[in-house]
PDB file of C-alpha atoms in Angstrom:
ATOM      1  CA  UNK A1122      91.627 203.901  68.039  1.00 44.00           C
ATOM      2  CA  UNK A1123      91.364 207.524  68.946  1.00 45.00           C
ATOM      3  CA  UNK A1124      90.325 208.615  72.423  1.00 45.00           C
ATOM      4  CA  UNK A1125      86.982 209.850  71.264  1.00 46.00           C
ATOM      5  CA  UNK A1126      86.246 206.489  69.546  1.00 48.00           C
ATOM      6  CA  UNK A1127      87.307 204.539  72.714  1.00 45.00           C
ATOM      7  CA  UNK A1128      85.156 206.945  74.901  1.00 45.00           C
ATOM      8  CA  UNK A1129      82.198 206.220  72.630  1.00 43.00           C
ATOM      9  CA  UNK A1130      82.647 202.362  72.899  1.00 47.00           C
ATOM     10  CA  UNK A1131      83.006 202.712  76.712  1.00 43.00           C
ATOM     11  CA  UNK A1132      79.755 204.803  76.849  1.00 42.00           C
ATOM     12  CA  UNK A1133      77.797 201.934  75.396  1.00 43.00           C
ATOM     13  CA  UNK A1134      78.615 199.532  78.329  1.00 43.00           C
ATOM     14  CA  UNK A1135      75.257 200.232  79.887  1.00 39.00           C
ATOM     15  CA  UNK A1136      73.148 200.245  76.898  1.00 45.00           C
ATOM     16  CA  UNK A1137      70.252 197.674  76.635  1.00 47.00           C
ATOM     17  CA  UNK A1138      69.415 196.740  73.083  1.00 68.00           C
ATOM     18  CA  UNK A1139      66.255 195.004  71.767  1.00 69.00           C
ATOM     19  CA  UNK A1140      68.146 191.754  71.721  1.00 71.00           C
ATOM     20  CA  UNK A1141      68.914 191.892  75.410  1.00 73.00           C
ATOM     21  CA  UNK A1142      65.218 192.736  76.226  1.00 75.00           C
ATOM     22  CA  UNK A1143      64.089 189.768  74.002  1.00 80.00           C
ATOM     23  CA  UNK A1144      66.382 187.422  75.888  1.00 78.00           C
ATOM     24  CA  UNK A1145      65.323 188.478  79.277  1.00 77.00           C
ATOM     25  CA  UNK A1146      61.656 188.264  78.370  1.00 81.00           C
ATOM     26  CA  UNK A1147      62.139 184.894  76.697  1.00 82.00           C
ATOM     27  CA  UNK A1148      63.983 183.557  79.753  1.00 80.00           C
ATOM     28  CA  UNK A1149      61.466 184.854  82.111  1.00 83.00           C
ATOM     29  CA  UNK A1150      58.619 183.507  80.012  1.00 85.00           C
ATOM     30  CA  UNK A1151      60.451 180.045  79.905  1.00 82.00           C
ATOM     31  CA  UNK A1152      60.762 179.902  83.808  1.00 82.00           C
ATOM     32  CA  UNK A1153      57.074 180.822  84.316  1.00 86.00           C
ATOM     33  CA  UNK A1154      55.688 178.518  81.772  1.00 87.00           C
ATOM     34  CA  UNK A1155      57.947 175.617  82.598  1.00 83.00           C
ATOM     35  CA  UNK A1156      56.910 176.054  86.476  1.00 84.00           C
ATOM     36  CA  UNK A1157      53.265 176.143  85.573  1.00 87.00           C
ATOM     37  CA  UNK A1158      53.595 173.129  83.277  1.00 84.00           C
ATOM     38  CA  UNK A1159      55.299 171.015  86.034  1.00 84.00           C
ATOM     39  CA  UNK A1160      53.021 172.118  88.717  1.00 84.00           C
ATOM     40  CA  UNK A1161      49.936 171.170  86.855  1.00 87.00           C
ATOM     41  CA  UNK A1162      51.026 167.874  85.364  1.00 86.00           C
ATOM     42  CA  UNK A1163      53.308 166.317  88.051  1.00 82.00           C
ATOM     43  CA  UNK A1164      52.488 165.191  91.563  1.00 85.00           C
ATOM     44  CA  UNK A1165      53.851 167.321  94.549  1.00 81.00           C
ATOM     45  CA  UNK A1166      56.449 166.121  96.863  1.00 78.00           C
ATOM     46  CA  UNK A1167      56.488 166.417 100.639  1.00 72.00           C
ATOM     47  CA  UNK A1168      57.710 169.988 100.821  1.00 67.00           C
ATOM     48  CA  UNK A1169      58.614 169.745 104.629  1.00 71.00           C
ATOM     49  CA  UNK A1170      61.467 167.212 103.673  1.00 69.00           C
ATOM     50  CA  UNK A1171      62.847 169.422 101.035  1.00 69.00           C
ATOM     51  CA  UNK A1172      62.499 172.969 102.658  1.00 75.00           C
ATOM     52  CA  UNK A1173      66.255 173.529 102.874  1.00 73.00           C
ATOM     53  CA  UNK A1174      67.018 172.396  99.379  1.00 72.00           C
ATOM     54  CA  UNK A1175      64.025 174.252  98.006  1.00 78.00           C
ATOM     55  CA  UNK A1176      65.289 177.512  99.628  1.00 84.00           C
ATOM     56  CA  UNK A1177      68.822 176.975  98.505  1.00 85.00           C
ATOM     57  CA  UNK A1178      67.856 176.368  94.732  1.00 83.00           C
ATOM     58  CA  UNK A1179      65.532 179.353  94.745  1.00 86.00           C
ATOM     59  CA  UNK A1180      68.331 181.514  96.099  1.00 89.00           C
ATOM     60  CA  UNK A1181      70.728 180.124  93.425  1.00 87.00           C
ATOM     61  CA  UNK A1182      68.158 180.802  90.730  1.00 86.00           C
ATOM     62  CA  UNK A1183      67.628 184.451  91.855  1.00 90.00           C
ATOM     63  CA  UNK A1184      71.413 184.976  91.743  1.00 91.00           C
ATOM     64  CA  UNK A1185      72.085 183.601  88.321  1.00 89.00           C
ATOM     65  CA  UNK A1186      68.982 185.371  86.946  1.00 88.00           C
ATOM     66  CA  UNK A1187      70.447 188.559  88.398  1.00 90.00           C
ATOM     67  CA  UNK A1188      73.886 187.809  86.841  1.00 90.00           C
ATOM     68  CA  UNK A1189      72.018 187.149  83.589  1.00 87.00           C
ATOM     69  CA  UNK A1190      70.342 190.630  83.819  1.00 86.00           C
ATOM     70  CA  UNK A1191      73.580 192.282  84.551  1.00 87.00           C
ATOM     71  CA  UNK A1192      75.149 190.685  81.318  1.00 86.00           C
ATOM     72  CA  UNK A1193      72.305 191.936  79.315  1.00 83.00           C
ATOM     73  CA  UNK A1194      72.858 195.528  80.672  1.00 81.00           C
ATOM     74  CA  UNK A1195      76.647 195.279  79.734  1.00 79.00           C
ATOM     75  CA  UNK A1196      77.939 195.933  76.294  1.00 76.00           C
ATOM     76  CA  UNK A1197      80.543 193.185  76.053  1.00 77.00           C
ATOM     77  CA  UNK A1198      82.567 191.953  73.114  1.00 79.00           C
ATOM     78  CA  UNK A1199      80.340 190.010  70.842  1.00 81.00           C
ATOM     79  CA  UNK A1200      81.832 186.609  71.358  1.00 83.00           C
ATOM     80  CA  UNK A1201      81.972 187.121  75.138  1.00 86.00           C
ATOM     81  CA  UNK A1202      78.333 188.301  75.286  1.00 85.00           C
ATOM     82  CA  UNK A1203      76.999 185.282  73.202  1.00 85.00           C
ATOM     83  CA  UNK A1204      79.036 182.644  75.279  1.00 89.00           C
ATOM     84  CA  UNK A1205      78.078 184.206  78.604  1.00 90.00           C
ATOM     85  CA  UNK A1206      74.380 184.789  77.717  1.00 88.00           C
ATOM     86  CA  UNK A1207      74.057 181.032  76.337  1.00 88.00           C
ATOM     87  CA  UNK A1208      75.824 179.530  79.192  1.00 90.00           C
ATOM     88  CA  UNK A1209      73.747 181.328  81.755  1.00 90.00           C
ATOM     89  CA  UNK A1210      70.631 180.420  79.914  1.00 88.00           C
ATOM     90  CA  UNK A1211      71.480 176.726  79.963  1.00 88.00           C
ATOM     91  CA  UNK A1212      72.531 177.183  83.672  1.00 88.00           C
ATOM     92  CA  UNK A1213      69.274 178.808  84.636  1.00 88.00           C
ATOM     93  CA  UNK A1214      67.245 175.952  82.800  1.00 86.00           C
ATOM     94  CA  UNK A1215      69.127 173.479  84.817  1.00 86.00           C
ATOM     95  CA  UNK A1216      68.637 175.220  88.073  1.00 87.00           C
ATOM     96  CA  UNK A1217      64.835 175.720  87.333  1.00 86.00           C
ATOM     97  CA  UNK A1218      64.553 172.089  86.811  1.00 84.00           C
ATOM     98  CA  UNK A1219      66.334 171.153  89.979  1.00 83.00           C
ATOM     99  CA  UNK A1220      64.227 173.683  91.859  1.00 83.00           C
ATOM    100  CA  UNK A1221      61.054 172.198  90.600  1.00 82.00           C
ATOM    101  CA  UNK A1222      62.508 168.720  91.328  1.00 81.00           C
ATOM    102  CA  UNK A1223      62.326 169.655  95.170  1.00 79.00           C
ATOM    103  CA  UNK A1224      58.623 170.605  94.665  1.00 82.00           C
ATOM    104  CA  UNK A1225      57.160 167.976  92.367  1.00 82.00           C
ATOM    105  CA  UNK A1226      58.078 164.473  91.186  1.00 82.00           C
ATOM    106  CA  UNK A1227      59.607 165.040  87.695  1.00 79.00           C
ATOM    107  CA  UNK A1228      60.197 162.408  85.033  1.00 83.00           C
ATOM    108  CA  UNK A1229      63.674 161.015  84.703  1.00 79.00           C
ATOM    109  CA  UNK A1230      64.395 162.628  81.402  1.00 76.00           C
ATOM    110  CA  UNK A1231      63.572 166.008  82.763  1.00 77.00           C
ATOM    111  CA  UNK A1232      66.039 165.459  85.660  1.00 74.00           C
ATOM    112  CA  UNK A1233      68.576 164.134  83.270  1.00 72.00           C
ATOM    113  CA  UNK A1234      68.497 166.579  80.345  1.00 73.00           C
ATOM    114  CA  UNK A1235      67.201 169.819  81.967  1.00 75.00           C
ATOM    115  CA  UNK A1236      68.748 169.387  85.357  1.00 77.00           C
ATOM    116  CA  UNK A1237      72.158 167.709  85.124  1.00 81.00           C
ATOM    117  CA  UNK A1238      72.989 168.071  81.407  1.00 85.00           C
ATOM    118  CA  UNK A1239      71.896 171.778  80.872  1.00 84.00           C
ATOM    119  CA  UNK A1240      73.475 172.858  84.168  1.00 86.00           C
ATOM    120  CA  UNK A1241      76.770 171.173  83.521  1.00 89.00           C
ATOM    121  CA  UNK A1242      76.943 172.510  79.981  1.00 91.00           C
ATOM    122  CA  UNK A1243      75.756 175.949  81.061  1.00 89.00           C
ATOM    123  CA  UNK A1244      78.430 176.334  83.669  1.00 91.00           C
ATOM    124  CA  UNK A1245      81.127 175.176  81.229  1.00 93.00           C
ATOM    125  CA  UNK A1246      80.078 177.734  78.433  1.00 92.00           C
ATOM    126  CA  UNK A1247      79.637 180.508  81.073  1.00 91.00           C
ATOM    127  CA  UNK A1248      83.302 179.939  82.208  1.00 93.00           C
ATOM    128  CA  UNK A1249      84.394 180.215  78.617  1.00 92.00           C
ATOM    129  CA  UNK A1250      82.428 183.239  78.159  1.00 89.00           C
ATOM    130  CA  UNK A1251      83.913 184.783  81.351  1.00 90.00           C
ATOM    131  CA  UNK A1252      87.331 184.021  79.917  1.00 91.00           C
ATOM    132  CA  UNK A1253      86.510 185.915  76.798  1.00 87.00           C
ATOM    133  CA  UNK A1254      85.135 188.774  78.905  1.00 85.00           C
ATOM    134  CA  UNK A1255      88.269 189.064  80.913  1.00 87.00           C
ATOM    135  CA  UNK A1256      90.322 188.943  77.711  1.00 86.00           C
ATOM    136  CA  UNK A1257      88.274 191.762  76.298  1.00 82.00           C
ATOM    137  CA  UNK A1258      88.611 193.780  79.400  1.00 83.00           C
ATOM    138  CA  UNK A1259      92.302 193.332  79.305  1.00 85.00           C
ATOM    139  CA  UNK A1260      92.526 194.482  75.752  1.00 82.00           C
ATOM    140  CA  UNK A1261      90.436 197.608  76.786  1.00 80.00           C
ATOM    141  CA  UNK A1262      92.758 198.229  79.789  1.00 80.00           C
ATOM    142  CA  UNK A1263      95.921 197.864  77.499  1.00 80.00           C
ATOM    143  CA  UNK A1264      94.390 200.396  74.897  1.00 78.00           C
ATOM    144  CA  UNK A1265      93.641 202.868  77.720  1.00 77.00           C
ATOM    145  CA  UNK A1266      97.169 202.437  79.269  1.00 74.00           C
ATOM    146  CA  UNK A1267      98.740 202.920  75.953  1.00 74.00           C
ATOM    147  CA  UNK A1268      96.669 206.063  75.194  1.00 74.00           C
ATOM    148  CA  UNK A1269      97.606 207.326  78.612  1.00 79.00           C
ATOM    149  CA  UNK A1270     101.331 207.620  77.681  1.00 87.00           C
ATOM    150  CA  UNK A1271     101.395 207.683  73.869  1.00 89.00           C
ATOM    151  CA  UNK A1272     100.417 210.389  71.475  1.00 89.00           C
ATOM    152  CA  UNK A1273      97.758 208.861  69.224  1.00 86.00           C
ATOM    153  CA  UNK A1274      99.042 210.495  65.954  1.00 90.00           C
ATOM    154  CA  UNK A1275     102.807 210.146  66.128  1.00 91.00           C
ATOM    155  CA  UNK A1276     103.131 207.262  68.369  1.00 90.00           C
ATOM    156  CA  UNK A1277     105.705 208.817  70.622  1.00 92.00           C
ATOM    157  CA  UNK A1278     105.307 209.676  74.240  1.00 92.00           C
ATOM    158  CA  UNK A1279     102.697 212.362  75.121  1.00 91.00           C
ATOM    159  CA  UNK A1280     102.954 215.513  77.272  1.00 90.00           C
ATOM    160  CA  UNK A1281     101.603 213.822  80.399  1.00 89.00           C
ATOM    161  CA  UNK A1282     104.099 210.965  80.132  1.00 89.00           C
ATOM    162  CA  UNK A1283     107.052 213.284  79.386  1.00 90.00           C
ATOM    163  CA  UNK A1284     106.383 215.466  82.479  1.00 89.00           C
ATOM    164  CA  UNK A1285     105.980 212.373  84.713  1.00 87.00           C
ATOM    165  CA  UNK A1286     109.105 210.458  83.483  1.00 85.00           C
ATOM    166  CA  UNK A1287     111.268 213.610  83.813  1.00 87.00           C
ATOM    167  CA  UNK A1288     109.967 214.542  87.188  1.00 83.00           C
ATOM    168  CA  UNK A1289     110.699 210.914  88.265  1.00 81.00           C
ATOM    169  CA  UNK A1290     114.157 210.851  86.606  1.00 76.00           C
ATOM    170  CA  UNK A1291     117.139 210.471  89.035  1.00 69.00           C
ATOM    171  CA  UNK A1292     119.748 212.348  87.184  1.00 72.00           C
ATOM    172  CA  UNK A1293     121.151 215.289  89.299  1.00 81.00           C
ATOM    173  CA  UNK A1294     122.062 217.363  86.055  1.00 87.00           C
ATOM    174  CA  UNK A1295     120.124 217.058  82.880  1.00 90.00           C
ATOM    175  CA  UNK A1296     119.082 218.968  79.801  1.00 93.00           C
ATOM    176  CA  UNK A1297     115.626 219.767  78.372  1.00 94.00           C
ATOM    177  CA  UNK A1298     115.316 220.676  74.620  1.00 95.00           C
ATOM    178  CA  UNK A1299     112.049 221.989  72.962  1.00 96.00           C
ATOM    179  CA  UNK A1300     111.623 221.642  69.313  1.00 96.00           C
ATOM    180  CA  UNK A1301     109.063 223.475  67.183  1.00 95.00           C
ATOM    181  CA  UNK A1302     108.435 222.804  63.473  1.00 95.00           C
ATOM    182  CA  UNK A1303     108.775 226.146  61.749  1.00 94.00           C
ATOM    183  CA  UNK A1304     105.804 227.732  59.936  1.00 92.00           C
ATOM    184  CA  UNK A1305     103.786 224.659  60.532  1.00 93.00           C
ATOM    185  CA  UNK A1306     100.447 226.555  60.127  1.00 92.00           C
ATOM    186  CA  UNK A1307     101.551 227.454  56.710  1.00 91.00           C
ATOM    187  CA  UNK A1308     102.055 223.852  55.944  1.00 92.00           C
ATOM    188  CA  UNK A1309      98.420 223.160  56.878  1.00 91.00           C
ATOM    189  CA  UNK A1310      97.233 226.073  54.894  1.00 91.00           C
ATOM    190  CA  UNK A1311      99.078 225.410  51.772  1.00 89.00           C
ATOM    191  CA  UNK A1312      98.857 221.649  51.584  1.00 90.00           C
ATOM    192  CA  UNK A1313      95.981 220.604  53.910  1.00 91.00           C
ATOM    193  CA  UNK A1314      95.825 218.947  57.394  1.00 91.00           C
ATOM    194  CA  UNK A1315      96.563 215.499  55.960  1.00 92.00           C
ATOM    195  CA  UNK A1316      99.919 216.664  54.903  1.00 93.00           C
ATOM    196  CA  UNK A1317     100.484 218.411  58.188  1.00 93.00           C
ATOM    197  CA  UNK A1318      99.612 215.023  59.956  1.00 94.00           C
ATOM    198  CA  UNK A1319     102.005 213.215  57.583  1.00 94.00           C
ATOM    199  CA  UNK A1320     104.778 215.695  58.454  1.00 94.00           C
ATOM    200  CA  UNK A1321     104.214 215.245  62.207  1.00 95.00           C
ATOM    201  CA  UNK A1322     104.334 211.475  61.931  1.00 95.00           C
ATOM    202  CA  UNK A1323     107.499 211.320  59.790  1.00 94.00           C
ATOM    203  CA  UNK A1324     109.317 213.864  61.885  1.00 94.00           C
ATOM    204  CA  UNK A1325     108.369 212.223  65.104  1.00 94.00           C
ATOM    205  CA  UNK A1326     109.624 208.805  63.701  1.00 94.00           C
ATOM    206  CA  UNK A1327     112.910 210.118  62.516  1.00 94.00           C
ATOM    207  CA  UNK A1328     113.708 212.288  65.501  1.00 93.00           C
ATOM    208  CA  UNK A1329     112.663 209.548  67.940  1.00 93.00           C
ATOM    209  CA  UNK A1330     115.227 207.261  66.291  1.00 91.00           C
ATOM    210  CA  UNK A1331     117.911 209.595  67.529  1.00 90.00           C
ATOM    211  CA  UNK A1332     116.917 209.110  71.260  1.00 88.00           C
ATOM    212  CA  UNK A1333     118.671 206.245  72.878  1.00 82.00           C
ATOM    213  CA  UNK A1334     119.234 204.814  76.405  1.00 79.00           C
ATOM    214  CA  UNK A1335     117.579 206.951  79.017  1.00 79.00           C
ATOM    215  CA  UNK A1336     116.794 209.939  76.793  1.00 87.00           C
ATOM    216  CA  UNK A1337     113.145 210.691  76.431  1.00 90.00           C
ATOM    217  CA  UNK A1338     111.265 212.180  73.394  1.00 93.00           C
ATOM    218  CA  UNK A1339     107.688 213.188  73.300  1.00 94.00           C
ATOM    219  CA  UNK A1340     105.216 215.336  71.521  1.00 94.00           C
ATOM    220  CA  UNK A1341     103.925 217.935  73.925  1.00 92.00           C
ATOM    221  CA  UNK A1342     101.396 219.830  71.931  1.00 89.00           C
ATOM    222  CA  UNK A1343     100.548 220.601  68.243  1.00 90.00           C
ATOM    223  CA  UNK A1344     103.882 220.826  66.249  1.00 93.00           C
ATOM    224  CA  UNK A1345     106.001 221.089  69.560  1.00 95.00           C
ATOM    225  CA  UNK A1346     108.143 218.311  70.778  1.00 96.00           C
ATOM    226  CA  UNK A1347     110.487 217.935  73.729  1.00 95.00           C
ATOM    227  CA  UNK A1348     113.541 215.852  74.729  1.00 93.00           C
ATOM    228  CA  UNK A1349     115.191 215.025  77.941  1.00 93.00           C
ATOM    229  CA  UNK A1350     118.937 214.071  78.399  1.00 89.00           C
ATOM    230  CA  UNK A1351     120.269 212.828  81.682  1.00 88.00           C
ATOM    231  CA  UNK A1352     123.468 214.925  80.929  1.00 85.00           C
ATOM    232  CA  UNK A1353     124.500 218.562  80.813  1.00 84.00           C
ATOM    233  CA  UNK A1354     127.567 218.077  78.531  1.00 88.00           C
ATOM    234  CA  UNK A1355     127.439 221.097  76.291  1.00 89.00           C
ATOM    235  CA  UNK A1356     129.339 219.490  73.414  1.00 91.00           C
ATOM    236  CA  UNK A1357     127.021 216.506  73.339  1.00 91.00           C
ATOM    237  CA  UNK A1358     123.872 218.616  73.372  1.00 91.00           C
ATOM    238  CA  UNK A1359     125.075 220.973  70.628  1.00 92.00           C
ATOM    239  CA  UNK A1360     125.970 218.054  68.375  1.00 93.00           C
ATOM    240  CA  UNK A1361     122.694 216.257  69.064  1.00 92.00           C
ATOM    241  CA  UNK A1362     120.708 219.536  68.135  1.00 93.00           C
ATOM    242  CA  UNK A1363     122.754 219.770  64.950  1.00 94.00           C
ATOM    243  CA  UNK A1364     121.563 216.255  64.203  1.00 94.00           C
ATOM    244  CA  UNK A1365     118.033 217.032  64.790  1.00 94.00           C
ATOM    245  CA  UNK A1366     118.256 220.156  62.472  1.00 95.00           C
ATOM    246  CA  UNK A1367     119.849 218.045  59.735  1.00 95.00           C
ATOM    247  CA  UNK A1368     117.403 215.240  60.012  1.00 94.00           C
ATOM    248  CA  UNK A1369     114.407 217.736  59.791  1.00 94.00           C
ATOM    249  CA  UNK A1370     115.912 219.218  56.646  1.00 93.00           C
ATOM    250  CA  UNK A1371     115.623 215.755  54.898  1.00 93.00           C
ATOM    251  CA  UNK A1372     111.853 215.778  55.324  1.00 93.00           C
ATOM    252  CA  UNK A1373     110.323 216.839  51.958  1.00 92.00           C
ATOM    253  CA  UNK A1374     107.050 218.585  52.298  1.00 89.00           C
ATOM    254  CA  UNK A1375     106.524 219.077  48.603  1.00 85.00           C
ATOM    255  CA  UNK A1376     108.192 220.445  45.448  1.00 82.00           C
ATOM    256  CA  UNK A1377     111.555 220.691  47.100  1.00 80.00           C
ATOM    257  CA  UNK A1378     110.175 222.286  50.104  1.00 88.00           C
ATOM    258  CA  UNK A1379     111.586 220.959  53.234  1.00 92.00           C
ATOM    259  CA  UNK A1380     110.997 221.039  57.014  1.00 94.00           C
ATOM    260  CA  UNK A1381     113.011 223.210  59.378  1.00 94.00           C
ATOM    261  CA  UNK A1382     112.697 223.471  63.102  1.00 95.00           C
ATOM    262  CA  UNK A1383     113.623 225.786  65.910  1.00 96.00           C
ATOM    263  CA  UNK A1384     115.151 224.394  69.126  1.00 96.00           C
ATOM    264  CA  UNK A1385     115.481 225.812  72.696  1.00 95.00           C
ATOM    265  CA  UNK A1386     117.781 224.211  75.112  1.00 95.00           C
ATOM    266  CA  UNK A1387     118.063 224.551  78.976  1.00 94.00           C
ATOM    267  CA  UNK A1388     120.436 222.813  81.407  1.00 92.00           C
ATOM    268  CA  UNK A1389     119.129 222.606  84.869  1.00 90.00           C
ATOM    269  CA  UNK A1390     121.024 223.924  87.871  1.00 85.00           C
ATOM    270  CA  UNK A1391     121.229 222.152  91.264  1.00 79.00           C
ATOM    271  CA  UNK A1392     117.894 222.119  93.103  1.00 81.00           C
ATOM    272  CA  UNK A1393     116.180 223.927  90.198  1.00 86.00           C
ATOM    273  CA  UNK A1394     112.514 222.666  89.733  1.00 88.00           C
ATOM    274  CA  UNK A1395     111.631 221.121  86.459  1.00 88.00           C
ATOM    275  CA  UNK A1396     108.965 223.707  85.651  1.00 89.00           C
ATOM    276  CA  UNK A1397     111.668 226.303  85.744  1.00 91.00           C
ATOM    277  CA  UNK A1398     113.923 224.459  83.413  1.00 92.00           C
ATOM    278  CA  UNK A1399     111.106 223.865  80.835  1.00 92.00           C
ATOM    279  CA  UNK A1400     110.428 227.588  81.040  1.00 93.00           C
ATOM    280  CA  UNK A1401     113.826 228.504  80.198  1.00 94.00           C
ATOM    281  CA  UNK A1402     114.017 226.079  77.348  1.00 94.00           C
ATOM    282  CA  UNK A1403     110.692 227.568  76.138  1.00 94.00           C
ATOM    283  CA  UNK A1404     112.277 231.055  76.211  1.00 94.00           C
ATOM    284  CA  UNK A1405     115.299 229.799  74.317  1.00 95.00           C
ATOM    285  CA  UNK A1406     112.967 228.347  71.610  1.00 95.00           C
ATOM    286  CA  UNK A1407     111.321 231.820  71.135  1.00 94.00           C
ATOM    287  CA  UNK A1408     114.746 233.387  70.880  1.00 94.00           C
ATOM    288  CA  UNK A1409     115.626 230.865  68.230  1.00 94.00           C
ATOM    289  CA  UNK A1410     112.416 231.750  66.178  1.00 93.00           C
ATOM    290  CA  UNK A1411     112.931 235.415  66.597  1.00 93.00           C
ATOM    291  CA  UNK A1412     116.487 234.877  65.361  1.00 92.00           C
ATOM    292  CA  UNK A1413     115.551 233.504  62.119  1.00 92.00           C
ATOM    293  CA  UNK A1414     114.511 229.901  62.880  1.00 92.00           C
ATOM    294  CA  UNK A1415     116.178 226.584  61.617  1.00 93.00           C
ATOM    295  CA  UNK A1416     118.589 227.024  64.582  1.00 94.00           C
ATOM    296  CA  UNK A1417     119.011 226.236  68.231  1.00 94.00           C
ATOM    297  CA  UNK A1418     119.580 228.578  71.272  1.00 94.00           C
ATOM    298  CA  UNK A1419     120.751 227.604  74.754  1.00 93.00           C
ATOM    299  CA  UNK A1420     119.405 229.326  77.720  1.00 91.00           C
ATOM    300  CA  UNK A1421     121.756 231.074  79.878  1.00 79.00           C
TER     301      UNK A1421
END
């Protein structure tokens, strides 16, 4: 799911459909018609003896009807919506019967089926519907959390996550490398954006496999990627950069045309801010590009 798709789904959370309106109208009609029917056909009770119970049941009815209205105004997952709505309808039918039982003398079958049975079944179904609702919200939360840290196309860390993780890292000395796919615009122009996306995904997957332990790899924009190493050992960094260059050369674009990359490397100095290190790595990257590409440069 892309961020735009997810945003579209979230934007529908307060959209009332014709079905929601029909259910609300039907429920209110039932309450009015049932109350009129009972008041007309059954004898009144002594309201002075049932004032407290009548007030309590009326408040309960108002609360549950309000909850039902809120549910109709919320775009839940289909199963969650069905179970919660059905459960609340039965629950409201039970409370309505119980409320009228404090006003008039109802037949035993109404007290049994509409009061006790409907209310008990309604509460049970509503509870299950709420469970489905919580599960739905948890899935949405997980998707949002995933999209917050992972690039949607390549499935590696994104720029936001990379900057956050590096700034929170505890290594005193570390190295930043920036990798840029050479002539990526030409790949899109010559073979189309679908091929460009395929190259990005394959490249990210293969390079990400090289990163281990506390190393971090991320896509920081377009065809540009970045890596973090909690070390400043020059020999290790040089060998790793050579590995990246060699792996990139194995990615076949089309007709024996292979990928190449340019790499900029910067090792931090003590007390140097991260923004300064990333800037020096970026400058080394441009030096590698201006020097012929398919190579790496280490910032001095």
